[in-house]
CSV table of C-alpha atoms in Angstrom, one decimal:
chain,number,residue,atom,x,y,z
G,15,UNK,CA,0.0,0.0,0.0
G,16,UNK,CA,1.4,3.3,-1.3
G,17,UNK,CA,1.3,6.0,1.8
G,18,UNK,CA,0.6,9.6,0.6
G,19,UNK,CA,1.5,12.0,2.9
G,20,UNK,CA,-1.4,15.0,3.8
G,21,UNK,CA,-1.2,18.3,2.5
G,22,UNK,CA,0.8,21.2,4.0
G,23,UNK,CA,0.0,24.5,3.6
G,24,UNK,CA,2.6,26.4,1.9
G,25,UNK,CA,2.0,29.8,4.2
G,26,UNK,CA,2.2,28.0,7.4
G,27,UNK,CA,5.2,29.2,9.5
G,28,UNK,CA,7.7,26.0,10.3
G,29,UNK,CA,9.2,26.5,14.0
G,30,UNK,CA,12.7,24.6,14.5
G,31,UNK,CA,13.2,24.6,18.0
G,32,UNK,CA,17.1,24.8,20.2
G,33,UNK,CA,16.3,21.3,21.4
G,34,UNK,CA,16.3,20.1,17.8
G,35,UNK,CA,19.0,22.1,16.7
G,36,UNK,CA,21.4,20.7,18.9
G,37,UNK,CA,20.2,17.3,18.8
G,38,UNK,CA,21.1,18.1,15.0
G,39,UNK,CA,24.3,19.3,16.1
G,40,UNK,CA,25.1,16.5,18.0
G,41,UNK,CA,24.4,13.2,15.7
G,42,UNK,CA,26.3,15.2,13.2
G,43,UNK,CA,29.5,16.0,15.2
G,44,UNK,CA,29.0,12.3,16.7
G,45,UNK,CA,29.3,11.3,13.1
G,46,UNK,CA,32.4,13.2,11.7
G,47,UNK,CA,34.6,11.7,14.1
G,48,UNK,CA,33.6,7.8,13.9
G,49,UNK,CA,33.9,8.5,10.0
G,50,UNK,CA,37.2,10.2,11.0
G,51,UNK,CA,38.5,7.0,12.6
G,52,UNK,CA,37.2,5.1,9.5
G,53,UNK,CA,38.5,7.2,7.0
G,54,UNK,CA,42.0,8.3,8.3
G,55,UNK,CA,43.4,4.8,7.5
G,56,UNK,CA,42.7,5.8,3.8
G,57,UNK,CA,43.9,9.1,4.0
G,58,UNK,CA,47.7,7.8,5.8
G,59,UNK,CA,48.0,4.3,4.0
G,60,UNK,CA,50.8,6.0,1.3
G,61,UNK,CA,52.5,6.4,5.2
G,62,UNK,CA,51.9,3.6,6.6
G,63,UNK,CA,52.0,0.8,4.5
G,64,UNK,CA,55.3,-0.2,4.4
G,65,UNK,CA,55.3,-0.4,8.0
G,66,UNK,CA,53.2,-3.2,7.7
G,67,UNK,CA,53.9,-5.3,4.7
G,68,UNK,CA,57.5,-7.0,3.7
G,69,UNK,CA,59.3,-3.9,1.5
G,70,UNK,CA,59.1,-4.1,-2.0
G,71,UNK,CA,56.9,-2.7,-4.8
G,72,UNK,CA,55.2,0.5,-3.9
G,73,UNK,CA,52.1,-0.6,-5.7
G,74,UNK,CA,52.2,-4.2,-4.6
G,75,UNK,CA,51.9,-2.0,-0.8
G,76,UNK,CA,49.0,-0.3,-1.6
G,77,UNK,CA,47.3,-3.2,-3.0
G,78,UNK,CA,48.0,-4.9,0.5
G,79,UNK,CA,46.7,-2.4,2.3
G,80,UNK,CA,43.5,-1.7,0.1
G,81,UNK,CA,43.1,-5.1,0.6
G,82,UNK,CA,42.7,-4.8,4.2
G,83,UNK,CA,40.7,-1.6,3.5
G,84,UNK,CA,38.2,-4.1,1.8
G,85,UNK,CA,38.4,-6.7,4.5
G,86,UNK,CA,37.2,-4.2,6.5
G,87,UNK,CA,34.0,-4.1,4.5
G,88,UNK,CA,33.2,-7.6,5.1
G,89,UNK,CA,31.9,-6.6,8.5
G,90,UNK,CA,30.0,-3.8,7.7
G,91,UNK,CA,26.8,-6.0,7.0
G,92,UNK,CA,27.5,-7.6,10.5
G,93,UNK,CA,27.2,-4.4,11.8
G,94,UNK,CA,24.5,-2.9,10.1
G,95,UNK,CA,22.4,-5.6,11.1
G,96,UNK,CA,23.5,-5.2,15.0
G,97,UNK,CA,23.5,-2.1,15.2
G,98,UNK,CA,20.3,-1.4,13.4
G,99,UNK,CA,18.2,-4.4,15.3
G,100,UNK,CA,19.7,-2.1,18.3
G,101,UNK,CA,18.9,0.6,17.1
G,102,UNK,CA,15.0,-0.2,16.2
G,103,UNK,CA,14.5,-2.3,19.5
G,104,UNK,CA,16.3,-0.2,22.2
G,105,UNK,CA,16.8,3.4,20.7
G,106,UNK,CA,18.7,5.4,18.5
G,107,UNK,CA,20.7,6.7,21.1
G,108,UNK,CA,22.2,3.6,22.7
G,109,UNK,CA,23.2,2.1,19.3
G,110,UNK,CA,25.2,5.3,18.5
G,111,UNK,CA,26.9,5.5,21.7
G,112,UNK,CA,28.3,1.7,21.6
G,113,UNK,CA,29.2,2.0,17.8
G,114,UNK,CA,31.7,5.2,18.5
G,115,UNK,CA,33.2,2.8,21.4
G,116,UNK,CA,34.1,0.2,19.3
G,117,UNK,CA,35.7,2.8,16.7
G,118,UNK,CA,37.9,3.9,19.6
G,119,UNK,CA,39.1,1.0,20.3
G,120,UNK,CA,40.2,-0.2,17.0
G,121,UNK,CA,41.9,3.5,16.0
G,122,UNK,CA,43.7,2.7,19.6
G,123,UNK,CA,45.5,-0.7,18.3
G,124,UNK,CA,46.6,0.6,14.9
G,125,UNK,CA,48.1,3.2,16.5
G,126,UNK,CA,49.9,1.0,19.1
G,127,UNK,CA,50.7,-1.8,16.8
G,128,UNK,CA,54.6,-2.6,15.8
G,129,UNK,CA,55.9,-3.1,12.3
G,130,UNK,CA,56.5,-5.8,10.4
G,131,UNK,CA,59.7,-5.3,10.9
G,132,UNK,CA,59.6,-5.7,14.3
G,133,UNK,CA,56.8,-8.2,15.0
G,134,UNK,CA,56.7,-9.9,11.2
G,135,UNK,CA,53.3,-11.1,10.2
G,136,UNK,CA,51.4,-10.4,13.8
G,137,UNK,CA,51.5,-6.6,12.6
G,138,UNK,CA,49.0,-7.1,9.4
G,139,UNK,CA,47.4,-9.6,11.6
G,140,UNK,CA,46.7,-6.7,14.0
G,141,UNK,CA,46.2,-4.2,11.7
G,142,UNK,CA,43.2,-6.8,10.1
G,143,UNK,CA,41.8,-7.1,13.4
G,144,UNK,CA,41.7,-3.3,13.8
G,145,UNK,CA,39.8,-2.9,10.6
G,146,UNK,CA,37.4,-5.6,10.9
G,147,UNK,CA,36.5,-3.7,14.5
G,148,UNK,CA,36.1,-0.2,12.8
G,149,UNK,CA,34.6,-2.3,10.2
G,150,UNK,CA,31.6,-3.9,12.5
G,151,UNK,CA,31.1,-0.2,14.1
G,152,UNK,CA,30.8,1.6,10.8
G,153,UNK,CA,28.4,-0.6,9.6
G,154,UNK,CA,25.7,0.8,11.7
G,155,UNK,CA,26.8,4.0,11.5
G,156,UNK,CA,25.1,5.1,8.6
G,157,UNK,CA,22.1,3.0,9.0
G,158,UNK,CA,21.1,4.4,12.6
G,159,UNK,CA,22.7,8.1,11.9
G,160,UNK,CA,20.6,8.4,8.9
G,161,UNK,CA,17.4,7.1,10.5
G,162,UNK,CA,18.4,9.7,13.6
G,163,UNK,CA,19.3,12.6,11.6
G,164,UNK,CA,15.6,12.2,9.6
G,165,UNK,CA,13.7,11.3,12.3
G,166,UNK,CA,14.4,14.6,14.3
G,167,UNK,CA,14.3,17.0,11.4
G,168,UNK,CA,11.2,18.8,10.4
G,169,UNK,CA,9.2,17.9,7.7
G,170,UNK,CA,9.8,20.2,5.5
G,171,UNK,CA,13.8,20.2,5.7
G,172,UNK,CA,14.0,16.7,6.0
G,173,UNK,CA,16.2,16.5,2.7
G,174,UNK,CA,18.5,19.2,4.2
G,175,UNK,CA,18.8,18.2,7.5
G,176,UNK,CA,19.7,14.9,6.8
G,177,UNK,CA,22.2,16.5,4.3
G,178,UNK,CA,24.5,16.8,7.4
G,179,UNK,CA,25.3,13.3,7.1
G,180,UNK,CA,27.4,13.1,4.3
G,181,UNK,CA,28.5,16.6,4.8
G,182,UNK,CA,30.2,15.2,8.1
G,183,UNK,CA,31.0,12.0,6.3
G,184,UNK,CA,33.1,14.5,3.9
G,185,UNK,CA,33.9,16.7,6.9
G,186,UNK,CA,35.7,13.4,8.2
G,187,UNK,CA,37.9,13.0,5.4
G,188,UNK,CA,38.9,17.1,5.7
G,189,UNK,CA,39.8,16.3,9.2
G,190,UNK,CA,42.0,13.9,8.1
G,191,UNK,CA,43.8,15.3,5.3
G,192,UNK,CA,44.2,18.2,7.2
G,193,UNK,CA,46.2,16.7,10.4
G,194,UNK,CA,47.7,15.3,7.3
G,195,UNK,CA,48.6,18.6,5.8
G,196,UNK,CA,49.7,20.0,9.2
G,197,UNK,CA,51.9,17.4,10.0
G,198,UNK,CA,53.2,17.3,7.0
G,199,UNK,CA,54.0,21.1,6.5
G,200,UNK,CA,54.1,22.0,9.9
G,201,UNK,CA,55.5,19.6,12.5
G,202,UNK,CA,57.0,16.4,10.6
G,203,UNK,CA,59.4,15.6,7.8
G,204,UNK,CA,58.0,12.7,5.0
G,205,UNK,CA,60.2,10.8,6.6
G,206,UNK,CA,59.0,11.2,10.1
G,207,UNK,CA,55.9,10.9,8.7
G,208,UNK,CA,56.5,7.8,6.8
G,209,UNK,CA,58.5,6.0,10.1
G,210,UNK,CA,56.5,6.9,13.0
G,211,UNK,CA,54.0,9.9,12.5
G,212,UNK,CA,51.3,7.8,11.1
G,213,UNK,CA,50.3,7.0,14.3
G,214,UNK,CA,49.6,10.2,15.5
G,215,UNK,CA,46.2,10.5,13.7
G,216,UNK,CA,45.1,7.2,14.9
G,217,UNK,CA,45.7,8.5,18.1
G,218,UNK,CA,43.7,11.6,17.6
G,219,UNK,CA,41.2,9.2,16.3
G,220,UNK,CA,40.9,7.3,19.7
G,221,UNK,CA,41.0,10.6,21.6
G,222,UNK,CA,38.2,12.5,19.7
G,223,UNK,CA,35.4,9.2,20.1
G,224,UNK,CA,35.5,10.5,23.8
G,225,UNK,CA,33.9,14.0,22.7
G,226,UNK,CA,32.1,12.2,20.6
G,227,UNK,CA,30.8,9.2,23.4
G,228,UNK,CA,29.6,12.3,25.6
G,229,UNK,CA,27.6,14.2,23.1
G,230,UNK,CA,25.6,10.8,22.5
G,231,UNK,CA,25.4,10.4,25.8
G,232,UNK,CA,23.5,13.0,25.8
G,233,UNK,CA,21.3,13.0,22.7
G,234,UNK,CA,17.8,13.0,23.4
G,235,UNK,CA,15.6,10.0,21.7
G,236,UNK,CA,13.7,10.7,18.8
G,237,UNK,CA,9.9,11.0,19.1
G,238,UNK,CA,9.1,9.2,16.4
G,239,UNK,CA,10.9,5.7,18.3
G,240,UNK,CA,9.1,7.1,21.7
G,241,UNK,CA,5.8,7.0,19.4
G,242,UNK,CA,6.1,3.3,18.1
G,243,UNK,CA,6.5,1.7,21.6
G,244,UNK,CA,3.1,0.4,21.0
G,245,UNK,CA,4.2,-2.0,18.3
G,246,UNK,CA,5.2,-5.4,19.9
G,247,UNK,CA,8.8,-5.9,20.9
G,248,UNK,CA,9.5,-9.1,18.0
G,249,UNK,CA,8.8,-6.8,15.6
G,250,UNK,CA,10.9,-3.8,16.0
G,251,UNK,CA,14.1,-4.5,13.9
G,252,UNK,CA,13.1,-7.8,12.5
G,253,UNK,CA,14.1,-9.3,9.6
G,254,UNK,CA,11.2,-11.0,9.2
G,255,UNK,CA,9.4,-7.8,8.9
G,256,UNK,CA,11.8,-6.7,7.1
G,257,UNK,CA,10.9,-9.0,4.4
G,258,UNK,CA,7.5,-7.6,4.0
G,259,UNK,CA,9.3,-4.6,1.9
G,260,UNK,CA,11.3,-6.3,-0.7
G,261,UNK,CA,11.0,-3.3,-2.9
G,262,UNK,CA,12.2,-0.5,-0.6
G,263,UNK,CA,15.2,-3.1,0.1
G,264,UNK,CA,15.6,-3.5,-3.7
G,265,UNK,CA,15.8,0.6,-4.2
G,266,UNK,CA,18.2,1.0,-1.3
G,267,UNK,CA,20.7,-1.3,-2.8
G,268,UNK,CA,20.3,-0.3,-6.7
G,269,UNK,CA,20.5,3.3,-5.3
G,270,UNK,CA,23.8,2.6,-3.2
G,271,UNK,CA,25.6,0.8,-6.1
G,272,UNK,CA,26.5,3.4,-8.0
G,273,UNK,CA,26.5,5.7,-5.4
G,274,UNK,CA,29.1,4.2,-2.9
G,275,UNK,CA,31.3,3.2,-5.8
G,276,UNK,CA,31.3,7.0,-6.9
G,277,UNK,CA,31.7,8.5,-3.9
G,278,UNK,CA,34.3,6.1,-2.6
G,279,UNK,CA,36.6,6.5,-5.8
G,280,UNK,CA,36.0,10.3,-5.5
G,281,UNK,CA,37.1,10.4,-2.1
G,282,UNK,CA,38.8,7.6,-1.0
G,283,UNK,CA,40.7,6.4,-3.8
G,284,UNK,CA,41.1,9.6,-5.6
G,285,UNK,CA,44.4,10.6,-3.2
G,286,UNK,CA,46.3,7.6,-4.4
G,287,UNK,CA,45.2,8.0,-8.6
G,288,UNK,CA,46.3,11.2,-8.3
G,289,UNK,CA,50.1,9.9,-6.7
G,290,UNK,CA,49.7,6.5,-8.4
G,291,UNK,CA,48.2,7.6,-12.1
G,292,UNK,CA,48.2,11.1,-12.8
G,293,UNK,CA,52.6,10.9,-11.0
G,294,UNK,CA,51.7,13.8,-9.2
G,295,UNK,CA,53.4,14.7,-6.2
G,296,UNK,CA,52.0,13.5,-2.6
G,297,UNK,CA,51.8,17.2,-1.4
G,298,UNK,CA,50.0,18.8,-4.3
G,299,UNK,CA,47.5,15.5,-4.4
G,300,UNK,CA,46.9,15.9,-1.0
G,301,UNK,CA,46.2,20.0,-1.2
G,302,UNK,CA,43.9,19.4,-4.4
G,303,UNK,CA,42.4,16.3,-2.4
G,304,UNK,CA,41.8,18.6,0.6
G,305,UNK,CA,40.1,21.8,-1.6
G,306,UNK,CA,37.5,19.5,-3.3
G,307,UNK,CA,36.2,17.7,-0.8
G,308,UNK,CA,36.2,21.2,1.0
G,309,UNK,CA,33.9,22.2,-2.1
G,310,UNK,CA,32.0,18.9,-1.9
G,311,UNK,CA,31.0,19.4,2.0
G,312,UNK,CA,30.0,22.5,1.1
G,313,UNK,CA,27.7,21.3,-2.0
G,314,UNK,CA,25.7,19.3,0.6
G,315,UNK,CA,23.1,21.4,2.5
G,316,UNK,CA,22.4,23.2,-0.6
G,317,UNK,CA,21.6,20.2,-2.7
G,318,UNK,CA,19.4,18.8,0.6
G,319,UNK,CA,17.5,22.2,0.3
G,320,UNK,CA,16.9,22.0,-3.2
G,321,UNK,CA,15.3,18.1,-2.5
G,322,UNK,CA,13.4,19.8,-0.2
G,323,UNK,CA,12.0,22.0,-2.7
G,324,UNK,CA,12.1,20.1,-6.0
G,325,UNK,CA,11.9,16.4,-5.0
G,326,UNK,CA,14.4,13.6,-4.5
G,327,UNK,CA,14.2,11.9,-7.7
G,328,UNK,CA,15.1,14.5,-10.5
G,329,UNK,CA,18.4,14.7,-8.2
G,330,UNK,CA,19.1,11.1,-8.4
G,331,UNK,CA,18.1,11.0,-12.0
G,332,UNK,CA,20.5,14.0,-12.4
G,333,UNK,CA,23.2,11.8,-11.2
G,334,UNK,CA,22.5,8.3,-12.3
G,335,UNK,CA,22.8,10.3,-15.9
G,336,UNK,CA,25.4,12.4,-15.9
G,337,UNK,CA,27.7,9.8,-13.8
G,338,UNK,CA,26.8,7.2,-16.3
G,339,UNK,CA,27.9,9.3,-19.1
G,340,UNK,CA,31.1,11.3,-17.9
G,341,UNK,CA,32.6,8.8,-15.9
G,342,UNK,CA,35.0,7.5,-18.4
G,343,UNK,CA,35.8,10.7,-20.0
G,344,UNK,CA,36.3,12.6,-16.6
G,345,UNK,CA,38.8,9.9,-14.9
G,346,UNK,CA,40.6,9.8,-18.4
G,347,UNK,CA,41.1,13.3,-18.2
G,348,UNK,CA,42.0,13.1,-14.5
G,349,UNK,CA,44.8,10.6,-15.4
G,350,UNK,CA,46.4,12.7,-17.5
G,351,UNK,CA,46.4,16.1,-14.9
G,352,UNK,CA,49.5,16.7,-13.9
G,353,UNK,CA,49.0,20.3,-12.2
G,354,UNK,CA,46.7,21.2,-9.2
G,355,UNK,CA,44.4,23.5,-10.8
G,356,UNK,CA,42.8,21.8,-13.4
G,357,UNK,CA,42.9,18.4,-11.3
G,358,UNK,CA,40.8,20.6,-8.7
G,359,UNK,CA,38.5,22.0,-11.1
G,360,UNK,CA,37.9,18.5,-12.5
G,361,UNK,CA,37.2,17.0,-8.7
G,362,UNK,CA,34.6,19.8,-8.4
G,363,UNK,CA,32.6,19.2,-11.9
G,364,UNK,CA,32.4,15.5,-10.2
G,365,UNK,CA,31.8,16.5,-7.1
G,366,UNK,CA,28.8,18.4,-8.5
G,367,UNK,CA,27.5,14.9,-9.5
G,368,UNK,CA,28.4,12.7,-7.1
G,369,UNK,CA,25.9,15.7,-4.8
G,370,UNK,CA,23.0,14.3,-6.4
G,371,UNK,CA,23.5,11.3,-4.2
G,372,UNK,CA,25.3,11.8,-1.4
G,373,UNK,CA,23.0,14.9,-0.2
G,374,UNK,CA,19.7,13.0,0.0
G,375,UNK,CA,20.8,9.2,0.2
G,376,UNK,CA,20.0,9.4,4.3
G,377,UNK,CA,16.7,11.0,3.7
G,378,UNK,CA,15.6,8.9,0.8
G,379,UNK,CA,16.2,5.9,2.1
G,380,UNK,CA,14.9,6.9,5.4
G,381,UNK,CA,11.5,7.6,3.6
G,382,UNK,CA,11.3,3.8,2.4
G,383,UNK,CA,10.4,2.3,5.6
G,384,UNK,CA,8.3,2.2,8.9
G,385,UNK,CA,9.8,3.4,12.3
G,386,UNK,CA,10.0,0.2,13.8
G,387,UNK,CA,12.2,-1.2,11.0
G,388,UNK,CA,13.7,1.8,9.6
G,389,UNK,CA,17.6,1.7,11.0
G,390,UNK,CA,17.8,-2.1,10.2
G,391,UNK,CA,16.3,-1.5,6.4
G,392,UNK,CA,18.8,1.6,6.0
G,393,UNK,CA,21.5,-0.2,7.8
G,394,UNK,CA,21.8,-3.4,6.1
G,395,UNK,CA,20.9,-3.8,2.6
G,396,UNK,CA,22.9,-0.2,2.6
G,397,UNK,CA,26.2,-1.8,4.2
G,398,UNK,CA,25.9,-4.9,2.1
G,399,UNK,CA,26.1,-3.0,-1.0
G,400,UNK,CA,28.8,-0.8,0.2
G,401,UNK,CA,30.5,-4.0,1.2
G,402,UNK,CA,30.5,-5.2,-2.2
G,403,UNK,CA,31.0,-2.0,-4.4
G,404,UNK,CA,32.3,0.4,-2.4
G,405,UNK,CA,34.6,-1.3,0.0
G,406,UNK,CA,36.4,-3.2,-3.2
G,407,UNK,CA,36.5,0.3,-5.3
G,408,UNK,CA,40.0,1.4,-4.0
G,409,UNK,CA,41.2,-2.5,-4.6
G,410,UNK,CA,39.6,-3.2,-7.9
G,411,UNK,CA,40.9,0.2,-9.6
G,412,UNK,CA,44.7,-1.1,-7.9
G,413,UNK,CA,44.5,-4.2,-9.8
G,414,UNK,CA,42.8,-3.1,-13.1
G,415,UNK,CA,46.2,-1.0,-13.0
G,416,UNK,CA,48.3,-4.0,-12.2
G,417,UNK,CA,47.4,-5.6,-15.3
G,418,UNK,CA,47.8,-2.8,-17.6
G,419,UNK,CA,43.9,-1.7,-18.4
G,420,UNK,CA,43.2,1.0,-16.0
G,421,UNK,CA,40.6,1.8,-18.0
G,422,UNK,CA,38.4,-1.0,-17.0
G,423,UNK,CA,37.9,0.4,-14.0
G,424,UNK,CA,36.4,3.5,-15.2
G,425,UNK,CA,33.9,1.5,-17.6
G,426,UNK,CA,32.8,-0.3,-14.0
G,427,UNK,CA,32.2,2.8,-12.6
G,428,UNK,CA,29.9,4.3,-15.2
G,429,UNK,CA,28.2,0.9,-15.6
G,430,UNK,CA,27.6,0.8,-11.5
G,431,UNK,CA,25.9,4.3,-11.6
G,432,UNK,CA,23.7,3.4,-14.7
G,433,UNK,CA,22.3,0.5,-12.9
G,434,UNK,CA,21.6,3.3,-10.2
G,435,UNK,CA,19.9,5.4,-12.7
G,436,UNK,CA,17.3,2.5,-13.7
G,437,UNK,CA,16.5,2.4,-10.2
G,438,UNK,CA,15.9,6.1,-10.0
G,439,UNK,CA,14.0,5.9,-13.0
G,440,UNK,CA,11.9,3.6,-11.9
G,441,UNK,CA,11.2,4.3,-8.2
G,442,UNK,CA,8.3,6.9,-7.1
G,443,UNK,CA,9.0,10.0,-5.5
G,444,UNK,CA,9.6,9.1,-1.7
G,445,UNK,CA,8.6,12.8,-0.3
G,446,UNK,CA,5.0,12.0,-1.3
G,447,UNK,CA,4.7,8.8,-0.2
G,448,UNK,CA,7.5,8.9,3.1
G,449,UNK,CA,6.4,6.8,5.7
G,450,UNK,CA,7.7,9.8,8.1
G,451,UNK,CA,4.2,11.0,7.9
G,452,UNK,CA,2.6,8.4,9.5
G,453,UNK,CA,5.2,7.5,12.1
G,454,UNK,CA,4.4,6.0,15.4
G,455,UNK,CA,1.3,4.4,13.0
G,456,UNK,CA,2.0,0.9,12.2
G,457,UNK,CA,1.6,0.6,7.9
G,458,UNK,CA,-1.9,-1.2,6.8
């Protein structure tokens, strides 16, 4: 049964209260640094790699270490599932606050585990272990954050409120390339860096999940899980609920394929093309790295406004086309950038797209599904996909490389986001027919 939401009149004033501000305020700083911890293993892997794999071929390195980046995606389904049965049974709130512990704890043993050198294989065994941790806790990350961030937004700026998430998502990887930067330019030598000053983020990392441990300490519970209390305890993050929306399951994955493989080789992998393919330097990579996902951040509240406004689905449709199409092109051109500037402006022109996605993925998701269900059916068919397409992105471009047809990888890409673009065609427009409008109602 298709829910269409009532009528709102256009004059009537909208009142956003302090309370929900800071709530606001406080899922989204929760989320920048447990995506910190995640992504600043990305951000210093050029670093620290060697210190953890037998010397040898620089690129053989990176492919070790973006295989352990991947690994790290195997849990991710684990813990969207946990985290998001948590989440829908005993509250937003507690889910988020035992996620950002188990973050800490694996940023604390990468930065207190010895080399290879030192230890031999116990160190990638360690550093594994480590990943598969952060791993389990970022895989309920999005799922719950997402379901928190819509749930205590208004109606009306749903799409930009739950913008914040990927804007602290991005905000995340700033952080980290910018302890990167300072350490780099500021207090450390590359060589420093390179020996012993990779750890020094990690440790950061482990530091920062106690602001963020206190300011979910302190969030206050959504109203709309207050309001379903009345629906019976085995069916609050279910799977076999769950299975009663096969389609909303369906969008969320066709919408995250191409969408976490974009974003991922936009952000993540796009440091090391830049180094790896394009031969420039570390330090200019990282300053045109840092300046577009500056101007990405930025791009996100605007593009949630404009959902608000105009809809989800021509923005998805936006992407899903123009990804499908420029894709190839653009990463050809990237490859053959050699200076900053036009590298940056390139970054941005993608950054653009990629906007169409990243700013309303929370929210449209979000809309798919009941309260009682809503973190688990964000959470996991979400963190599968990811899993699959985004965790292997950084991996699969390495070894399309390897083999001499880097350009495979860019066809995958495109193809990913045109499979994202059926989907988009295809779906409804979930503002009309969010099931935000009839939360704390059990669907007919």
């Amino acid at each position: 049964m298709v829910l269409l939401a009532p009528p709102v009149a256009a004059a009537a004033p909208e009142q956003i209260s302090r309370r929900r501000l800071l709530a606001i305020f406080s899922g989204s700083v929760g989320n920048l640094v447990e995506w910190y911890d995640w992504y600043v293993f990305s951000a210093f892997s050029l670093y620290f790699s060697a210190s953890f794999f037998p010397s040898g071929d620089t690129t053989a390195q990176l492919l070790q270490t973006a295989g352990i980046f991947a690994l790290g995606f195997l849990m991710r389904p684990i813990g969207g599932w946990m985290f998001g049965r948590i989440a829908d049974k005993v509250g937003r709130k507690q889910s988020m606050t035992l996620s950002v512990l188990l973050m800490s704890l694996g940023s604390l043993l990468i930065a207190l585990t010895p080399t290879y050198q030192t230890v031999g294989i116990v160190a990638p065994i360690l550093l594994l272990t480590a990943r598969l941790l952060q791993g389990l806790s970022v895989g309920g990350e999005y799922g719950v954050s997402a379901t928190y961030l819509s749930e205590t937004a208004t109606r009306r700026r749903r799409g930009f409120y739950s913008s914040f998430l990927y804007f602290t998502l991005i905000g995340a990887q700033l952080l980290a390339l910018g302890i990167q930067l300072v350490l780099l330019k500021v207090l450390l030598t590359e060589a420093e860096l390179q020996a012993w000053g990779w750890r020094i983020p990690f440790v950061v990392g482990a530091l920062l999940s106690v602001v963020a441990l206190y300011l979910r300490q302190h969030l206050t519970e959504t109203a709309a899980f207050v309001a379903q209390q009345q629906v019976p305890e085995e069916q609050r993050g279910s799977l076999q609920v769950l299975r009663r929306y096969p389609r909303s399951v369906l969008k969320v994955i066709g919408l995250t394929v191409g969408g976490t493989l974009a974003f991922y080789t936009l952000t993540t992998y796009m440091l090391k093309f830049l180094v790896n393919t394009a031969h420039m330097t570390r330090g200019a990579a990282t300053n045109t790295c840092f300046l577009a996902l500056l101007g990405f951040a930025a791009m996100q509240p605007g593009f949630g406004a404009l959902a608000d406004r105009i809809g989800r689905r021509p923005l998805l449709i936006g992407f899903g086309l123009l990804g499908s199409l420029g894709s190839v092109p653009l990463l050809t051109a990237l490859s053959h950038v050699t200076r900053p500037a036009p590298a940056l402006g390139l970054l941005l022109l993608a950054s653009v797209v990629v906007s169409g996605y990243t700013s309303i993925s929370a929210v449209v998701k979000s809309e798919l599904f009941p309260t009682e269900i809503r973190a688990l059916g964000i959470g996991l068919p979400h963190a599968l996909t990811v899993a699959v397409f985004g965790g292997t992105a950084e991996y699969i471009a390495l070894w399309c490389k390897g083999i001499g047809h880097e350009a495979y990888f860019y066809w995958y890409v495109a193809g990913c986001i045109a499979i994202s673009l059926v989907v988009s065609l295809l779906m409804t427009e979930t503002q009309r027919t969010s099931y935000h409008d009839h939360d704390g109602h059990p669907p007919a």
